[in-house]
Amino acid sequence: VACSRLPLLPASERSRVLEDFNATAAHYPRDALLHQLVEVQAARTPDAAALVSAHGRMTYAALNERANRLAHHLRGLGVGPESLVGLCVERGPDMVVGLLAVLKAGGAYVPLDPALPQERLDFMLADTGAAVVLAQESLADRFGRCTAVLLDRDAAWQAAPATNPPCVATPDNLAYVMYTSGSTGRPKAVAARHEGAVNYVSFVVRQYGVGAADRVLQIPTFAFDASVRDIVGTLSSGASLHLLTPDEAKDPAAIARRLAADGITALLSITPSLLDAVTAATVPGAARLRLALVSGEVLKEAHVNAARAAFGDGLSLVNQYGPTECTMTSTFFPVEPGQPVCVGKPIANMQVYVLDDAMAPVPPGIVGSIHIGGVGLARGYLNQEDLTAQAFVAHPFQPGARLYRTGDLGRWREDGKLEYLGRADFQVKLRGMRVELGEIEACLTACAGVRAAVVLAREDQPGDQRLVAYVVAADGAAPDAAGLRAELSASLADYMIPSAFVMLDALPLTPNGKVDRKALPAPDLSALVRAYEAPKGAVETAVAAIWQELLGVDRIGRNDNFFELGGHSLLATRMVSRLRQTLGREVALRDLFEHPLLHAFAQCAAQAPGAGLLPVAPVPRMDGMPLSLAQQRLWFLQQLDAAAGAAYHLPAALRLEGALDRWALESALSALVDRHEALRTTFAQEAGEPVQRIHPAGAEFDLPCDDLSAYPAPERAEHAERLQREEATAPFDLTRRPLIRARLLRLGALEHILLLTQHHIVSDGWSIGVMVRELSALYAAFSQGERSPLAPLAVQYADYAVWQRTWLQGAALESQLGFWRGHLAGAPALLELPLDRPR
C-alpha cells in the first residue's frame, strides 16, 4: 500500500526525502563489542584516570582488571551470550565495574535502580529470568531468590584472573535490557544489541572529538540508556569519567559546583530541564564547558540562551533526538546562534522517515509520523512479541528491514533538518478542539520573563477539564497570569490559553532529569482570588454566586477575574446561560471576554436587554420527539461514518476504594438511568428525519464484573488498561438502548474500577460531573437501606429540545417580519399587517 502511494510525490522529491536526507553511511567497528572499545583504550592508556569519584581515582588498567576478575567469576556461574544479569548498585565505581563485567562475560545487563519499589524490582527479575544479580552488600537482601554477587565484599571473584576473558558474544547479541520509565500497566523492556550501541558510541567520539583531554561528568541514572553514552563513550576515548554521589545527582546546585571544581569539559548526556536548573545555579564564568549533548525533551531557545550566558560562547550545544528503542540517539543538531532549534539530521548509519497514515513519505513542511530505521534499532521488547510487532514494522522502502514507529510527530525542513513537533499522545481534545500542548509551551516560553514552562490538560474535578500552565520565571522577572494571558492571546486561540497559571521555583524532575509531569501540583484556585472586596448590588451578587458555583471557588469578590480563576470558553457559555435564567438578561458572550472582572461584567449585565425568552417547560411525550440541534449534529455524523463512532464516546473511569456493595451500586446506576430520560433514549428515523424515543423507566441496569484480583500487580494493571480501552471503543447502536453502559473491574477486595461509557448524543463532558455526584449520593443512600435523596427533575432534555425548536421557529418568523417591516415602511396602503404582533 505504501509503495503504491509513493508516486503521489514527484520522483525528485521522493528521492530527496527517502535517500538524500538519509545519506548517512559511515564506517564504524561493526565487528566490535561495547566492552572491547574500552579494552582497547585500557591497553593504550593504562595509567590514565578512567574514573574520578568520592572513592578516589581509578586508572584504566585498574578498572579493566577489576571488571575482568568479575567477568571470569560470572562465566563460572554460567553467564554467557543472551544471559540477563541484574545490576543493582548506588552511583559510584561499582556501577561501571559491574556493567563492564557483565558485557565481558558475554551477557547483557539489566539495570535495577535501588530507588524503585520492591514490587517493581521483583517484576523485572521475574520478567527477565535473571538468575544472577550484581549488588552491593547493603542491597543484597532485596534479591533472595537470585544468586547475589557482592561488588563490595565478595572475595571469591576478586581472586579470579585479571586478563581479558575470551570474547564469546557477537554484535547481534544483547548488550542491555532497559525498562522504560513511567510505563503504565506492564512495563516495556527494550532489548538493545551491541552493534547499535557501538555505532552510536563511535559516532559520538568521532563527531565531537571526545578525547584524553576531556573530563566528562556522568549525570543520568544507569537505568537510563543515555548512561551508556556517558560510560562507554568516555572510556573508549581516553577521557576521564567523573561520577556523582547519589545526593549530588539530585541537586542541580551540587552539579554546578562539580562542573567548576572538577574542571568538567563535556556533558554527554543531560536533559533540557536539568540543564536549565544547573545553569540557574551556575556562577557565570565559574565553569567553561566546551560540549553539552542535550536530549530527552524539547530544547528551547530560552535553554540555549541561558546556557551560553552561564558557560560562555565557546560552548558547543548539540540537540539530540531518539527513543530508547533506537539505541540512545537517532538525530543530532549542533545549535548555532540565530538558528531556530530543531532535532537535525540522522546520525551515522541511521535513517529517519516522516510518513502519513498509509506509510507513504510526505514532502517537506508537511506534518507526519516519525519512523526510524538503521543499525541502531533494538531487537524489540523483551517477552512482548505482540507489542514488538506493533512498534517495529516492516520497512516499506527496504525489503527485509524494519522501522520503529515512534508515535512522535515531525516534519522535514527544506534543508533536510527534522523538526520535532511533540508526541501524538500529547495532543489532547479539549471541549471538541484538538490542542497540541507543545505549541502552547513554545509560545509560553517565548513570553517575557519566562524561563521554562509545561502545560497539562487536567481534570481534577470530573467533567471539568482545563489547561494548566506551570511557569518558572527568569532571573529577576515576576510574570503574572494576567500578563501571560494577554501575551498568549496575541498568538493563540482563546481555547488554547491556559485557564490557570501556577508559578514554581523549578519544575520537578524524574531521576532521568526529565520533567516529572505527575509531580506537578493541582492549581490552587483560591490562591488566585484577588484582595477581597465584597460584590455591590443585586447584579454583582448574583454574578458572583454563579461564578462561585461554576468555578468551584468559595468566595469571589468584585475585582476578581473570571479567566484567572480557571474560567474558559465553555464555562463562559454556561455562565451566560445561567445569567439568562437567573436575571432574565441577554448578555453577549464577548462582553465577558472584554470585561472579565466581576464588577465590569456585572455592569454589562445590568445594561443588557431582557432575554424575552419563555422558560423551558414540560411537554407531552410522544413516540417520536424532535432532536435538539446538538443531537441532530451527532446523529448526522454517526450516519456519515459509523466506523468513527468511538470518537463520540464519553468514557470515564472511577476508582472505588473500600468495601463495595455491588447491589447498591447496580441500584444506583438503575436509579440514575430512571432519573434522566436522556439515558434511556434511542434514535430512529421517520420519513427521513431523526426522532428520539424515550423508553419507560424501571429496566434493570446490567453491570458486568471482571475479576482481575488473581493476577500479579503488573499483569492486573495491563488487563485493566486493555479492558478500559475495549469498553471505551465498543460501538453503540443509536437505535437500541442503552446508550450508556457500565463495567466493573475488581482489582482486589477493597479496590475496584467502575467504567462508564456514554454516547455523546445523550450526554456531554459537563454532565459527567453531575452524574458522578448523583451516583455517589444514590449509592450512599442505597447502601444504608435508604431511599433516593434526589428531588425529581422538573424538566428533561427532551423538553429542552422542543423548547429550542419552538424558539428557533419564532426567531425565524421574527426575522422574516423584520424584513417586511423594512420594505413596507411608508407604504401602509399596500398591505395592513399587525407587525408588532407576529402570528
GROMACS .gro file of N, CA and C in nm, residues 430-431 457-468 499 523 525 549-553 565-568 570-571 574 764-770 772-773:
model
  114
  430LEU      N    1  -0.986   1.916   2.372
  430LEU     CA    2  -1.040   1.997   2.480
  430LEU      C    3  -1.168   2.064   2.431
  431ARG      N    4  -1.280   2.021   2.488
  431ARG     CA    5  -1.409   2.079   2.450
  431ARG      C    6  -1.429   2.077   2.299
  457ALA      N    7  -0.323   1.918   3.047
  457ALA     CA    8  -0.469   1.918   3.046
  457ALA      C    9  -0.512   1.837   3.167
  458ARG      N   10  -0.567   1.903   3.268
  458ARG     CA   11  -0.603   1.839   3.394
  458ARG      C   12  -0.755   1.828   3.406
  459GLU      N   13  -0.796   1.726   3.480
  459GLU     CA   14  -0.937   1.708   3.512
  459GLU      C   15  -0.944   1.673   3.660
  460ASP      N   16  -0.915   1.772   3.745
  460ASP     CA   17  -0.913   1.749   3.889
  460ASP      C   18  -1.053   1.729   3.945
  461GLN      N   19  -1.152   1.781   3.875
  461GLN     CA   20  -1.291   1.755   3.910
  461GLN      C   21  -1.357   1.689   3.790
  462PRO      N   22  -1.432   1.578   3.809
  462PRO     CA   23  -1.492   1.507   3.695
  462PRO      C   24  -1.572   1.600   3.606
  463GLY      N   25  -1.542   1.592   3.477
  463GLY     CA   26  -1.614   1.673   3.380
  463GLY      C   27  -1.560   1.812   3.362
  464ASP      N   28  -1.462   1.853   3.442
  464ASP     CA   29  -1.407   1.988   3.433
  464ASP      C   30  -1.261   1.979   3.388
  465GLN      N   31  -1.242   1.967   3.257
  465GLN     CA   32  -1.107   1.959   3.202
  465GLN      C   33  -1.059   2.099   3.168
  466ARG      N   34  -0.938   2.132   3.209
  466ARG     CA   35  -0.886   2.266   3.185
  466ARG      C   36  -0.736   2.257   3.160
  467LEU      N   37  -0.684   2.356   3.086
  467LEU     CA   38  -0.541   2.367   3.063
  467LEU      C   39  -0.478   2.442   3.180
  468VAL      N   40  -0.369   2.386   3.232
  468VAL     CA   41  -0.297   2.448   3.343
  468VAL      C   42  -0.152   2.465   3.301
  499SER      N   43  -0.622   2.814   3.153
  499SER     CA   44  -0.717   2.879   3.242
  499SER      C   45  -0.656   2.905   3.379
  523PRO      N   46  -0.372   2.312   4.054
  523PRO     CA   47  -0.375   2.457   4.083
  523PRO      C   48  -0.465   2.488   4.203
  525LEU      N   49  -0.698   2.728   4.312
  525LEU     CA   50  -0.775   2.840   4.257
  525LEU      C   51  -0.804   2.945   4.362
  549GLU      N   52  -2.021   2.889   4.182
  549GLU     CA   53  -2.068   2.754   4.153
  549GLU      C   54  -1.993   2.694   4.034
  550LEU      N   55  -1.979   2.770   3.926
  550LEU     CA   56  -1.916   2.717   3.805
  550LEU      C   57  -1.765   2.698   3.820
  551LEU      N   58  -1.699   2.788   3.893
  551LEU     CA   59  -1.552   2.783   3.904
  551LEU      C   60  -1.505   2.703   4.024
  552GLY      N   61  -1.595   2.668   4.114
  552GLY     CA   62  -1.555   2.591   4.231
  552GLY      C   63  -1.472   2.670   4.331
  553VAL      N   64  -1.495   2.802   4.339
  553VAL     CA   65  -1.422   2.889   4.431
  553VAL      C   66  -1.520   2.934   4.540
  565LEU      N   67  -0.938   3.276   3.741
  565LEU     CA   68  -0.989   3.178   3.837
  565LEU      C   69  -1.016   3.042   3.773
  566GLY      N   70  -0.978   3.026   3.647
  566GLY     CA   71  -0.996   2.897   3.581
  566GLY      C   72  -1.107   2.894   3.479
  567GLY      N   73  -1.167   3.009   3.451
  567GLY     CA   74  -1.273   3.012   3.352
  567GLY      C   75  -1.221   2.986   3.212
  568HIS      N   76  -1.305   2.931   3.128
  568HIS     CA   77  -1.271   2.907   2.988
  568HIS      C   78  -1.397   2.926   2.906
  570LEU      N   79  -1.606   2.731   2.749
  570LEU     CA   80  -1.725   2.651   2.778
  570LEU      C   81  -1.793   2.698   2.906
  571LEU      N   82  -1.715   2.726   3.010
  571LEU     CA   83  -1.774   2.778   3.133
  571LEU      C   84  -1.836   2.915   3.110
  574ARG      N   85  -2.178   2.859   2.971
  574ARG     CA   86  -2.272   2.817   3.076
  574ARG      C   87  -2.310   2.935   3.166
  764ASP      N   88  -2.284   1.491   2.782
  764ASP     CA   89  -2.168   1.572   2.745
  764ASP      C   90  -2.069   1.571   2.860
  765GLY      N   91  -1.954   1.636   2.839
  765GLY     CA   92  -1.848   1.633   2.939
  765GLY      C   93  -1.890   1.693   3.071
  766TRP      N   94  -1.967   1.803   3.068
  766TRP     CA   95  -2.010   1.866   3.192
  766TRP      C   96  -2.104   1.773   3.269
  767SER      N   97  -2.187   1.698   3.197
  767SER     CA   98  -2.284   1.612   3.263
  767SER      C   99  -2.218   1.497   3.339
  768ILE      N  100  -2.097   1.460   3.301
  768ILE     CA  101  -2.029   1.352   3.372
  768ILE      C  102  -2.011   1.389   3.519
  769GLY      N  103  -1.974   1.515   3.543
  769GLY     CA  104  -1.959   1.559   3.682
  769GLY      C  105  -2.090   1.551   3.758
  770VAL      N  106  -2.201   1.588   3.693
  770VAL     CA  107  -2.333   1.578   3.757
  770VAL      C  108  -2.365   1.432   3.787
  772VAL      N  109  -2.161   1.180   3.835
  772VAL     CA  110  -2.077   1.125   3.943
  772VAL      C  111  -2.131   1.169   4.079
  773ARG      N  112  -2.170   1.296   4.090
  773ARG     CA  113  -2.224   1.344   4.217
  773ARG      C  114  -2.355   1.273   4.252
   0.00000   0.00000   0.00000
